Amino acid sequence: MTGKPRKQIHLAAHFPGVNNTTVWADPASASQVEFESFVHLAKTAERGLFDFFFLAEGLRLREHRGRIHDLDVVGRPDTFTVLNALAGVTDKLGLAGTINSTYNEPFELAKQFASLDHLSGGRAAWNVVTSSDAFTGENFRRGGYLEHGQRYQRAAEVVEVTRELWDSWAADTLVIDRAAGVFAREVPETRHRGAQFDIAGRFVLPPSPQGHPVLLQAGDSDDGREFGASAADAIFTGHGTLEAGQRFYADVKGRLAKYGRTPDELKILPAATFVLGDSAQDAEERARHIRLQQVGPQTAIAFLEQVWGRELSGYDPDGPLPDVEPTDNVDITRGRVRHAKDPRAVAADWRARAEAENLSIRELIIEVTARQQFVGTPAAVAEQIDTYVQGDASDGFILVPHLTPGGLDEFVDGVVPELQERGSFRTEYTGTTLREHLGLRHPHRHSTVHEGARAS
Ligand SMILES: Cc1cc2nc3c(=O)[nH]c(=O)nc-3n(C[C@H](O)[C@H](O)[C@H](O)COP(=O)(O)O)c2cc1C
């Protein structure tokens, strides 16, 4: 045994949808817009003592080959509306919303997140994203689009102003002179002059229970990582395998010192899916079946078309890869982060893999789109998760179930007790705020109340 204390695992529940992880064809799948679905997942996560519930955000319906891409979720209710409603039916669970910093104003964001923090008793979190494309920007004022570097400059300043607004009441003074009937709050004016914002005014809400709602960041470029290291409390990442996770973890935590921060002040939370079974073989069979449902014939061709940049509907999904070359048409799919930076190199790599392993189009797409996945009995999955966390590949996971809304049920019933048994996961909530669940400091607050006559 080493003297290193056992790390405690942080778990979050990602509301399914957004991409083809969710199996809509399953008879157990329910609506992605009805409140009951959100309630079910949130209550399950709270029963499992999770740190928080998580909503992703899409601001424009995705299009593929000029039509709405309806192979995965189409349409999601507004994030703040859902989270505020969930605050009323949950008690301890953190409530995290993905909200874009490119298209929103800091005053409005500060008010919305402070409100959620007040209404939930200190459980609000903001996943700051910058958006990846001009296509989404078309929905906004003057197109709302900014080049990549500028998006992060704006994000940093949005967060800076938001925090100034949240802090502005910290130095306030509530003057109470009962005899004279004076109840006066002196709130200093917030004045911010920067490259992006020139703002003067008084913030409209008193400090919320967390002072600063928890800040998450998702975005993997160098700028994105730097922004996360400088400003975020947690990073949501796709680097979920053991080696990639350890590299990412070391990279980002290594950036903290220059901002005067310690490794504990930033949690790394990769996305992960899971498949459970009564035996290892049962779980493997279920996982294979789910992957076939997630990558149906049409989805396989759509993925291929994204890389090839051309219509390939004439190709048999159960046949070999196309012999035609990819084009530079990056707009075949719009509203989705495009990962193939060099389509010809990706196509060459995929052809080599398909040939070496004798894979059809669909089988290849199943392989190349496989996400971090924990597969096994509840005890085996608990062991895998614990190994990743104790091995510094992450501080926990944002779990993405494949079914809406019941996909987390068997994890909470089966895996959580195993993690508790291992001493790596809480057996009850010890705090009330999300900052406390995540082991993060509350920002310093120093409001003062003066009883007596007001100095004139
Ligand atoms: C794990 C992960 C999850 C993301 N989730 C969302 C999301 O829900 N909504 C959104 O608009 N962008 C989302 N993004 C996109 C990022 O916020 C960012 O805009 C994009 O990755 C471009 O930034 P980058 O170049 O730093 O990666 C996500 C990115 C990552 C890595």
Short mmCIF file of C-alpha atoms and ligand atoms in Angstrom, two decimals:
data_model
loop_
_atom_site.label_atom_id
_atom_site.label_comp_id
_atom_site.label_asym_id
_atom_site.label_seq_id
_atom_site.Cartn_x
_atom_site.Cartn_y
_atom_site.Cartn_z
CA MET A 1 0.00 0.00 0.00
CA THR A 2 1.18 3.50 -0.72
CA GLY A 3 0.46 6.36 1.63
CA LYS A 4 -1.66 8.11 -1.00
CA PRO A 5 -5.21 8.70 0.27
CA ARG A 6 -8.00 7.06 -1.69
CA LYS A 7 -9.53 9.52 -4.14
CA GLN A 8 -13.29 9.95 -3.93
CA ILE A 9 -15.08 9.47 -7.24
CA HIS A 10 -17.31 12.21 -8.65
CA LEU A 11 -20.23 11.09 -10.79
CA ALA A 12 -22.63 13.07 -12.95
CA ALA A 13 -25.62 12.05 -15.06
CA HIS A 14 -25.75 13.35 -18.64
CA PHE A 15 -29.30 13.56 -19.92
CA PRO A 16 -29.22 11.35 -23.04
CA GLY A 17 -29.89 12.55 -26.54
CA VAL A 18 -27.77 14.78 -28.76
CA ASN A 19 -26.03 12.02 -30.69
CA ASN A 20 -26.38 8.39 -31.59
CA THR A 21 -25.47 7.11 -28.10
CA THR A 22 -29.19 7.15 -27.36
CA VAL A 23 -31.13 4.20 -28.73
CA TRP A 24 -34.50 5.70 -29.62
CA ALA A 25 -35.75 2.48 -31.22
CA ASP A 26 -35.71 0.65 -27.89
CA PRO A 27 -39.25 0.11 -26.55
CA ALA A 28 -38.06 1.42 -23.15
CA SER A 29 -37.12 4.82 -24.65
CA ALA A 30 -39.30 7.73 -23.62
CA SER A 31 -39.63 11.36 -24.64
CA GLN A 32 -36.64 13.74 -24.63
CA VAL A 33 -38.87 16.78 -24.04
CA GLU A 34 -41.41 15.70 -21.42
CA PHE A 35 -40.62 16.84 -17.89
CA GLU A 36 -41.18 13.34 -16.52
CA SER A 37 -38.06 12.13 -18.38
CA PHE A 38 -35.86 14.80 -16.76
CA VAL A 39 -37.38 14.05 -13.35
CA HIS A 40 -36.74 10.33 -13.72
CA LEU A 41 -33.04 10.72 -14.53
CA ALA A 42 -32.47 13.43 -11.90
CA LYS A 43 -34.17 11.46 -9.15
CA THR A 44 -32.19 8.35 -10.07
CA ALA A 45 -28.94 10.34 -9.96
CA GLU A 46 -29.86 11.78 -6.58
CA ARG A 47 -30.77 8.32 -5.26
CA GLY A 48 -27.28 7.29 -6.38
CA LEU A 49 -25.73 10.28 -4.52
CA PHE A 50 -24.33 11.71 -7.77
CA ASP A 51 -22.65 15.13 -7.74
CA PHE A 52 -24.76 16.58 -10.50
CA PHE A 53 -27.24 16.25 -13.36
CA PHE A 54 -25.96 17.56 -16.72
CA LEU A 55 -27.65 19.06 -19.77
CA ALA A 56 -25.85 19.55 -23.07
CA GLU A 57 -27.08 22.25 -25.44
CA GLY A 58 -27.67 22.53 -29.16
CA LEU A 59 -28.66 25.93 -30.51
CA ARG A 60 -29.45 24.89 -34.03
CA LEU A 61 -30.96 21.71 -35.42
CA ARG A 62 -28.28 19.70 -37.16
CA GLU A 63 -28.52 19.26 -40.90
CA HIS A 64 -27.14 16.50 -43.03
CA ARG A 65 -27.12 16.76 -46.82
CA GLY A 66 -29.35 19.80 -46.57
CA ARG A 67 -32.04 18.17 -44.43
CA ILE A 68 -32.68 18.09 -40.68
CA HIS A 69 -30.64 15.20 -39.31
CA ASP A 70 -33.37 13.15 -37.64
CA LEU A 71 -31.39 10.00 -36.89
CA ASP A 72 -30.78 11.27 -33.38
CA VAL A 73 -32.51 13.75 -31.11
CA VAL A 74 -34.32 16.67 -32.68
CA GLY A 75 -35.38 19.42 -30.29
CA ARG A 76 -34.52 20.09 -26.68
CA PRO A 77 -36.27 22.32 -24.12
CA ASP A 78 -34.52 25.37 -22.71
CA THR A 79 -31.78 24.57 -20.21
CA PHE A 80 -32.65 27.10 -17.48
CA THR A 81 -36.32 26.20 -17.57
CA VAL A 82 -35.55 22.50 -17.10
CA LEU A 83 -32.95 23.02 -14.37
CA ASN A 84 -35.06 25.47 -12.36
CA ALA A 85 -37.98 23.05 -12.51
CA LEU A 86 -35.70 20.20 -11.38
CA ALA A 87 -34.55 22.31 -8.43
CA GLY A 88 -38.08 21.94 -7.09
CA VAL A 89 -38.14 18.14 -7.20
CA THR A 90 -34.59 17.41 -6.02
CA ASP A 91 -32.82 18.33 -2.83
CA LYS A 92 -29.07 17.78 -2.98
CA LEU A 93 -28.23 17.06 -6.62
CA GLY A 94 -26.14 19.63 -8.51
CA LEU A 95 -27.79 21.05 -11.66
CA ALA A 96 -25.42 21.78 -14.54
CA GLY A 97 -26.36 23.51 -17.78
CA THR A 98 -24.35 23.97 -20.96
CA ILE A 99 -24.68 27.59 -22.02
CA ASN A 100 -22.83 29.32 -24.83
CA SER A 101 -20.57 32.30 -24.07
CA THR A 102 -20.44 33.49 -27.69
CA TYR A 103 -24.11 34.39 -28.08
CA ASN A 104 -25.09 35.45 -24.53
CA GLU A 105 -24.48 38.60 -22.49
CA PRO A 106 -22.63 38.33 -19.17
CA PHE A 107 -25.22 40.32 -17.18
CA GLU A 108 -27.99 37.99 -18.32
CA LEU A 109 -25.86 34.89 -17.64
CA ALA A 110 -24.89 36.13 -14.18
CA LYS A 111 -28.56 36.72 -13.35
CA GLN A 112 -29.72 33.36 -14.71
CA PHE A 113 -27.08 31.28 -12.93
CA ALA A 114 -27.35 33.25 -9.67
CA SER A 115 -31.12 32.70 -9.82
CA LEU A 116 -30.67 28.96 -10.32
CA ASP A 117 -28.18 28.93 -7.46
CA HIS A 118 -30.65 30.73 -5.17
CA LEU A 119 -33.65 28.63 -6.13
CA SER A 120 -31.73 25.37 -5.73
CA GLY A 121 -29.96 26.28 -2.49
CA GLY A 122 -26.46 26.32 -4.01
CA ARG A 123 -26.54 23.60 -6.66
CA ALA A 124 -25.98 25.51 -9.92
CA ALA A 125 -23.22 24.81 -12.46
CA TRP A 126 -22.46 26.36 -15.83
CA ASN A 127 -20.72 24.41 -18.59
CA VAL A 128 -19.21 27.21 -20.67
CA VAL A 129 -19.03 26.38 -24.36
CA THR A 130 -18.01 28.62 -27.22
CA SER A 131 -19.68 26.80 -30.16
CA SER A 132 -17.86 25.41 -33.11
CA ASP A 133 -19.48 26.88 -36.20
CA ALA A 134 -20.92 29.85 -38.03
CA PHE A 135 -23.95 27.75 -38.93
CA THR A 136 -25.15 27.92 -35.31
CA GLY A 137 -24.33 31.64 -35.22
CA GLU A 138 -26.86 32.37 -37.96
CA ASN A 139 -29.61 32.06 -35.35
CA PHE A 140 -28.21 35.09 -33.53
CA ARG A 141 -27.78 38.80 -33.85
CA ARG A 142 -25.52 39.77 -36.75
CA GLY A 143 -24.76 36.09 -37.18
CA GLY A 144 -23.13 36.03 -33.74
CA TYR A 145 -20.12 34.27 -35.16
CA LEU A 146 -16.55 34.78 -33.96
CA GLU A 147 -13.29 33.21 -35.08
CA HIS A 148 -11.91 30.47 -32.81
CA GLY A 149 -9.35 32.58 -30.90
CA GLN A 150 -11.81 35.41 -30.39
CA ARG A 151 -14.42 33.01 -29.06
CA TYR A 152 -12.10 32.08 -26.20
CA GLN A 153 -11.14 35.73 -25.59
CA ARG A 154 -14.80 36.51 -25.33
CA ALA A 155 -15.43 33.44 -23.11
CA ALA A 156 -12.68 34.53 -20.70
CA GLU A 157 -14.11 38.04 -20.49
CA VAL A 158 -17.69 36.79 -20.14
CA VAL A 159 -16.61 34.70 -17.16
CA GLU A 160 -14.58 37.60 -15.71
CA VAL A 161 -17.54 40.01 -15.92
CA THR A 162 -19.97 37.42 -14.62
CA ARG A 163 -17.79 36.85 -11.58
CA GLU A 164 -17.41 40.60 -11.02
CA LEU A 165 -21.21 40.87 -11.00
CA TRP A 166 -21.57 37.92 -8.60
CA ASP A 167 -18.93 39.45 -6.34
CA SER A 168 -20.30 42.97 -6.51
CA TRP A 169 -22.60 42.49 -3.56
CA ALA A 170 -19.89 40.88 -1.46
CA ALA A 171 -18.62 44.23 -0.32
CA ASP A 172 -22.09 45.61 0.18
CA THR A 173 -23.32 47.03 3.41
CA LEU A 174 -26.79 46.55 4.73
CA VAL A 175 -27.49 49.53 6.93
CA ILE A 176 -30.28 49.01 9.40
CA ASP A 177 -31.46 51.85 11.58
CA ARG A 178 -34.62 50.50 13.16
CA ALA A 179 -35.44 53.69 15.04
CA ALA A 180 -35.34 55.74 11.89
CA GLY A 181 -36.94 52.94 9.84
CA VAL A 182 -33.95 52.77 7.50
CA PHE A 183 -33.16 49.54 5.69
CA ALA A 184 -30.68 50.47 3.04
CA ARG A 185 -28.50 48.26 0.94
CA GLU A 186 -25.47 49.86 -0.51
CA VAL A 187 -24.44 47.94 -3.57
CA PRO A 188 -21.35 49.26 -5.29
CA GLU A 189 -21.55 49.84 -8.99
CA THR A 190 -19.86 47.26 -11.19
CA ARG A 191 -17.75 48.94 -13.80
CA HIS A 192 -16.06 46.81 -16.41
CA ARG A 193 -14.15 48.14 -19.39
CA GLY A 194 -12.58 45.47 -21.55
CA ALA A 195 -12.03 44.53 -25.17
CA GLN A 196 -15.45 42.89 -25.42
CA PHE A 197 -17.63 44.58 -22.81
CA ASP A 198 -18.11 48.06 -21.46
CA ILE A 199 -20.56 47.74 -18.62
CA ALA A 200 -21.64 49.91 -15.73
CA GLY A 201 -24.46 49.18 -13.34
CA ARG A 202 -25.54 47.38 -10.24
CA PHE A 203 -26.15 43.67 -10.16
CA VAL A 204 -29.71 42.71 -9.33
CA LEU A 205 -29.30 39.78 -6.93
CA PRO A 206 -27.66 39.25 -3.56
CA PRO A 207 -24.82 36.70 -3.38
CA SER A 208 -26.13 33.19 -4.06
CA PRO A 209 -25.35 30.26 -1.74
CA GLN A 210 -22.26 29.19 -3.71
CA GLY A 211 -21.08 32.75 -4.34
CA HIS A 212 -19.87 31.53 -7.71
CA PRO A 213 -21.91 28.74 -9.30
CA VAL A 214 -19.57 25.91 -10.32
CA LEU A 215 -17.92 26.47 -13.71
CA LEU A 216 -17.37 23.60 -16.11
CA GLN A 217 -15.55 23.83 -19.41
CA ALA A 218 -15.76 21.64 -22.53
CA GLY A 219 -13.52 22.34 -25.50
CA ASP A 220 -10.33 20.55 -26.32
CA SER A 221 -8.10 22.88 -28.33
CA ASP A 222 -5.03 24.43 -26.73
CA ASP A 223 -7.03 27.64 -26.17
CA GLY A 224 -9.83 25.59 -24.66
CA ARG A 225 -7.54 23.76 -22.25
CA GLU A 226 -5.87 27.01 -21.21
CA PHE A 227 -9.24 28.61 -20.58
CA GLY A 228 -10.25 25.58 -18.49
CA ALA A 229 -7.03 25.72 -16.46
CA SER A 230 -7.39 29.44 -15.80
CA ALA A 231 -11.08 29.63 -15.00
CA ALA A 232 -12.95 26.33 -14.61
CA ASP A 233 -13.75 24.20 -11.57
CA ALA A 234 -14.13 21.09 -13.74
CA ILE A 235 -13.51 20.02 -17.33
CA PHE A 236 -15.90 17.82 -19.32
CA THR A 237 -13.77 15.91 -21.78
CA GLY A 238 -13.93 13.16 -24.36
CA HIS A 239 -10.54 11.74 -23.31
CA GLY A 240 -11.97 8.74 -21.54
CA THR A 241 -9.58 5.84 -22.11
CA LEU A 242 -6.92 5.07 -19.51
CA GLU A 243 -3.87 6.30 -21.42
CA ALA A 244 -5.52 9.26 -23.18
CA GLY A 245 -7.18 10.19 -19.90
CA GLN A 246 -3.89 10.13 -18.00
CA ARG A 247 -2.21 12.28 -20.68
CA PHE A 248 -5.06 14.81 -20.66
CA TYR A 249 -5.21 14.84 -16.85
CA ALA A 250 -1.46 15.51 -16.53
CA ASP A 251 -1.56 18.13 -19.29
CA VAL A 252 -4.41 20.19 -17.85
CA LYS A 253 -3.46 19.85 -14.19
CA GLY A 254 0.07 20.84 -15.22
CA ARG A 255 -1.26 24.16 -16.52
CA LEU A 256 -2.76 25.19 -13.16
CA ALA A 257 0.35 26.38 -11.32
CA LYS A 258 0.82 29.40 -13.55
CA TYR A 259 -2.62 30.60 -12.48
CA GLY A 260 -1.75 30.09 -8.80
CA ARG A 261 -4.07 27.10 -8.60
CA THR A 262 -3.57 23.64 -7.08
CA PRO A 263 -4.48 20.34 -8.81
CA ASP A 264 -7.43 19.81 -6.45
CA GLU A 265 -9.11 22.98 -7.70
CA LEU A 266 -9.90 21.52 -11.13
CA LYS A 267 -11.73 18.22 -11.55
CA ILE A 268 -11.40 16.20 -14.75
CA LEU A 269 -14.61 14.44 -15.75
CA PRO A 270 -14.62 12.48 -19.04
CA ALA A 271 -17.81 11.28 -20.67
CA ALA A 272 -18.39 7.54 -20.35
CA THR A 273 -21.02 5.03 -21.26
CA PHE A 274 -21.56 1.69 -19.58
CA VAL A 275 -23.21 -1.68 -20.21
CA LEU A 276 -23.95 -4.04 -17.34
CA GLY A 277 -24.66 -7.76 -17.36
CA ASP A 278 -25.05 -10.72 -15.02
CA SER A 279 -21.74 -12.12 -16.26
CA ALA A 280 -18.86 -10.75 -18.33
CA GLN A 281 -20.17 -12.64 -21.37
CA ASP A 282 -23.72 -11.40 -20.87
CA ALA A 283 -22.46 -7.81 -20.65
CA GLU A 284 -20.33 -8.21 -23.80
CA GLU A 285 -23.31 -9.58 -25.73
CA ARG A 286 -25.51 -6.71 -24.56
CA ALA A 287 -22.80 -4.21 -25.51
CA ARG A 288 -22.54 -5.68 -29.03
CA HIS A 289 -26.31 -5.54 -29.43
CA ILE A 290 -26.45 -1.91 -28.23
CA ARG A 291 -23.65 -0.86 -30.60
CA LEU A 292 -25.61 -2.36 -33.51
CA GLN A 293 -28.68 -0.36 -32.41
CA GLN A 294 -26.60 2.82 -32.04
CA VAL A 295 -25.04 2.46 -35.47
CA GLY A 296 -27.89 1.37 -37.69
CA PRO A 297 -27.39 1.12 -41.49
CA GLN A 298 -28.44 4.74 -42.15
CA THR A 299 -26.32 6.09 -39.29
CA ALA A 300 -23.29 4.19 -40.60
CA ILE A 301 -23.67 5.77 -44.05
CA ALA A 302 -24.26 9.24 -42.52
CA PHE A 303 -21.01 8.97 -40.52
CA LEU A 304 -19.15 7.91 -43.64
CA GLU A 305 -20.63 10.81 -45.62
CA GLN A 306 -19.43 13.25 -42.95
CA VAL A 307 -15.83 12.23 -43.59
CA TRP A 308 -16.15 11.73 -47.35
CA GLY A 309 -18.04 15.01 -47.78
CA ARG A 310 -20.29 13.47 -50.44
CA GLU A 311 -23.42 11.42 -50.84
CA LEU A 312 -22.78 7.69 -50.42
CA SER A 313 -26.33 6.39 -50.09
CA GLY A 314 -25.77 3.94 -52.96
CA TYR A 315 -23.23 1.99 -50.91
CA ASP A 316 -24.23 -1.13 -48.97
CA PRO A 317 -23.62 -0.59 -45.21
CA ASP A 318 -22.77 -4.29 -44.94
CA GLY A 319 -20.32 -4.06 -47.84
CA PRO A 320 -16.79 -2.65 -48.27
CA LEU A 321 -15.76 1.00 -47.94
CA PRO A 322 -16.24 3.28 -50.98
CA ASP A 323 -13.43 3.36 -53.51
CA VAL A 324 -14.12 7.03 -54.39
CA GLU A 325 -12.01 9.70 -52.67
CA PRO A 326 -13.31 12.20 -50.05
CA THR A 327 -14.02 15.77 -51.11
CA ASP A 328 -13.35 18.99 -49.20
CA ASN A 329 -17.05 19.62 -48.66
CA VAL A 330 -17.04 20.26 -44.93
CA ASP A 331 -20.66 21.43 -44.95
CA ILE A 332 -22.31 18.10 -45.65
CA THR A 333 -23.17 17.98 -41.94
CA ARG A 334 -23.84 21.26 -40.21
CA GLY A 335 -24.21 21.96 -36.49
CA ARG A 336 -21.92 19.20 -35.33
CA VAL A 337 -18.23 19.37 -34.37
CA ARG A 338 -16.40 17.91 -37.35
CA HIS A 339 -13.54 15.71 -36.24
CA ALA A 340 -12.00 14.76 -39.57
CA LYS A 341 -9.49 17.59 -40.07
CA ASP A 342 -7.85 15.73 -42.96
CA PRO A 343 -10.55 13.58 -44.65
CA ARG A 344 -8.16 11.86 -47.08
CA ALA A 345 -5.87 10.71 -44.28
CA VAL A 346 -8.86 9.48 -42.27
CA ALA A 347 -10.22 7.62 -45.30
CA ALA A 348 -6.84 5.95 -45.90
CA ASP A 349 -6.62 4.93 -42.24
CA TRP A 350 -10.16 3.52 -42.24
CA ARG A 351 -9.58 1.58 -45.45
CA ALA A 352 -6.44 0.02 -43.97
CA ARG A 353 -8.32 -0.97 -40.82
CA ALA A 354 -11.29 -2.36 -42.71
CA GLU A 355 -9.00 -4.42 -44.92
CA ALA A 356 -6.84 -5.72 -42.06
CA GLU A 357 -9.84 -6.77 -39.96
CA ASN A 358 -12.22 -7.59 -42.84
CA LEU A 359 -14.82 -5.03 -41.70
CA SER A 360 -17.94 -3.80 -43.50
CA ILE A 361 -18.82 -0.09 -43.50
CA ARG A 362 -21.13 -0.55 -40.52
CA GLU A 363 -18.65 -2.69 -38.57
CA LEU A 364 -15.92 -0.12 -39.16
CA ILE A 365 -18.12 2.79 -38.05
CA ILE A 366 -19.03 0.83 -34.90
CA GLU A 367 -15.29 0.52 -34.16
CA VAL A 368 -14.22 4.06 -34.93
CA THR A 369 -17.11 5.74 -33.14
CA ALA A 370 -16.84 3.57 -30.01
CA ARG A 371 -16.79 5.79 -26.95
CA GLN A 372 -15.24 5.13 -23.61
CA GLN A 373 -17.28 2.30 -22.32
CA PHE A 374 -17.32 0.30 -19.13
CA VAL A 375 -18.67 -3.17 -19.83
CA GLY A 376 -19.11 -5.99 -17.31
CA THR A 377 -20.82 -7.04 -14.13
CA PRO A 378 -21.55 -4.24 -11.65
CA ALA A 379 -18.51 -5.31 -9.59
CA ALA A 380 -16.24 -5.33 -12.65
CA VAL A 381 -17.48 -1.91 -13.83
CA ALA A 382 -16.96 -0.48 -10.32
CA GLU A 383 -13.41 -1.83 -10.37
CA GLN A 384 -12.69 -0.31 -13.81
CA ILE A 385 -14.03 3.11 -12.79
CA ASP A 386 -12.09 3.05 -9.55
CA THR A 387 -8.89 2.03 -11.35
CA TYR A 388 -9.20 4.99 -13.73
CA VAL A 389 -9.79 7.45 -10.90
CA GLN A 390 -7.11 6.11 -8.57
CA GLY A 391 -4.73 5.98 -11.58
CA ASP A 392 -5.27 9.70 -12.31
CA ALA A 393 -6.99 9.21 -15.65
CA SER A 394 -9.88 11.24 -14.22
CA ASP A 395 -11.55 12.46 -11.03
CA GLY A 396 -14.79 10.74 -11.97
CA PHE A 397 -17.12 10.51 -14.94
CA ILE A 398 -20.09 12.13 -16.59
CA LEU A 399 -22.13 9.05 -17.41
CA VAL A 400 -24.13 8.99 -20.62
CA PRO A 401 -26.80 6.27 -20.48
CA HIS A 402 -28.03 4.86 -23.78
CA LEU A 403 -31.69 4.93 -22.75
CA THR A 404 -33.90 7.90 -21.90
CA PRO A 405 -34.80 8.15 -19.09
CA GLY A 406 -34.24 4.80 -17.32
CA GLY A 407 -30.69 4.10 -18.49
CA LEU A 408 -29.08 5.00 -15.18
CA ASP A 409 -31.33 2.84 -12.97
CA GLU A 410 -29.25 -0.34 -13.05
CA PHE A 411 -26.00 1.60 -12.56
CA VAL A 412 -27.34 3.19 -9.37
CA ASP A 413 -28.74 -0.10 -8.12
CA GLY A 414 -25.70 -2.21 -9.04
CA VAL A 415 -22.50 -0.21 -9.43
CA VAL A 416 -22.92 2.49 -6.78
CA PRO A 417 -23.05 -0.03 -3.87
CA GLU A 418 -19.90 -1.67 -5.25
CA LEU A 419 -18.09 1.69 -5.39
CA GLN A 420 -19.22 2.41 -1.82
CA GLU A 421 -17.96 -1.01 -0.76
CA ARG A 422 -14.55 -0.10 -2.18
CA GLY A 423 -14.49 3.08 -0.07
CA SER A 424 -14.28 5.30 -3.16
CA PHE A 425 -17.76 6.80 -3.19
CA ARG A 426 -19.88 8.60 -0.62
CA THR A 427 -22.58 6.73 1.33
CA GLU A 428 -24.50 9.94 1.98
CA TYR A 429 -24.32 13.57 0.94
CA THR A 430 -22.21 15.38 3.51
CA GLY A 431 -22.76 18.88 2.10
CA THR A 432 -25.66 20.76 0.62
CA THR A 433 -24.01 22.67 -2.22
CA LEU A 434 -22.46 21.36 -5.42
CA ARG A 435 -19.15 22.96 -4.44
CA GLU A 436 -19.21 20.84 -1.30
CA HIS A 437 -20.00 17.66 -3.26
CA LEU A 438 -17.04 18.37 -5.57
CA GLY A 439 -14.70 19.28 -2.71
CA LEU A 440 -14.27 22.83 -4.04
CA ARG A 441 -13.77 25.96 -1.99
CA HIS A 442 -16.51 28.54 -1.74
CA PRO A 443 -15.24 31.91 -2.91
CA HIS A 444 -14.62 34.27 -0.06
CA ARG A 445 -17.60 36.33 0.97
CA HIS A 446 -17.66 39.25 3.33
CA SER A 447 -21.01 40.97 3.44
CA THR A 448 -21.51 43.10 6.49
CA VAL A 449 -24.55 44.30 8.35
CA HIS A 450 -24.33 47.52 10.34
CA GLU A 451 -26.94 47.99 13.01
CA GLY A 452 -27.34 51.53 14.18
CA ALA A 453 -27.51 55.01 12.82
CA ARG A 454 -26.29 55.51 9.31
CA ALA A 455 -23.27 57.72 9.13
CA SER A 456 -24.02 60.83 7.19
C1 LIG B 1 -16.93 16.76 -24.19
C2 LIG B 1 -17.45 17.96 -24.94
C3 LIG B 1 -18.81 18.27 -24.85
C4 LIG B 1 -19.33 19.39 -25.53
N1 LIG B 1 -20.65 19.69 -25.41
C5 LIG B 1 -21.16 20.76 -26.10
C6 LIG B 1 -22.55 21.10 -26.01
O1 LIG B 1 -23.34 20.45 -25.35
N2 LIG B 1 -22.99 22.18 -26.72
C7 LIG B 1 -22.16 22.95 -27.48
O2 LIG B 1 -22.62 23.91 -28.07
N3 LIG B 1 -20.85 22.63 -27.59
C8 LIG B 1 -20.34 21.56 -26.92
N4 LIG B 1 -19.01 21.25 -27.04
C9 LIG B 1 -18.20 22.09 -27.98
C10 LIG B 1 -17.19 22.98 -27.27
O3 LIG B 1 -17.72 23.79 -26.34
C11 LIG B 1 -16.44 23.87 -28.21
O4 LIG B 1 -17.28 24.84 -28.71
C12 LIG B 1 -15.84 23.16 -29.37
O5 LIG B 1 -15.29 21.94 -28.91
C13 LIG B 1 -14.77 24.05 -30.00
O6 LIG B 1 -13.79 24.37 -29.06
P1 LIG B 1 -12.38 23.67 -29.07
O7 LIG B 1 -11.80 24.03 -30.40
O8 LIG B 1 -11.61 24.24 -27.92
O9 LIG B 1 -12.57 22.20 -28.92
C14 LIG B 1 -18.46 20.16 -26.34
C15 LIG B 1 -17.12 19.82 -26.43
C16 LIG B 1 -16.59 18.75 -25.75
C17 LIG B 1 -15.14 18.42 -25.88
#
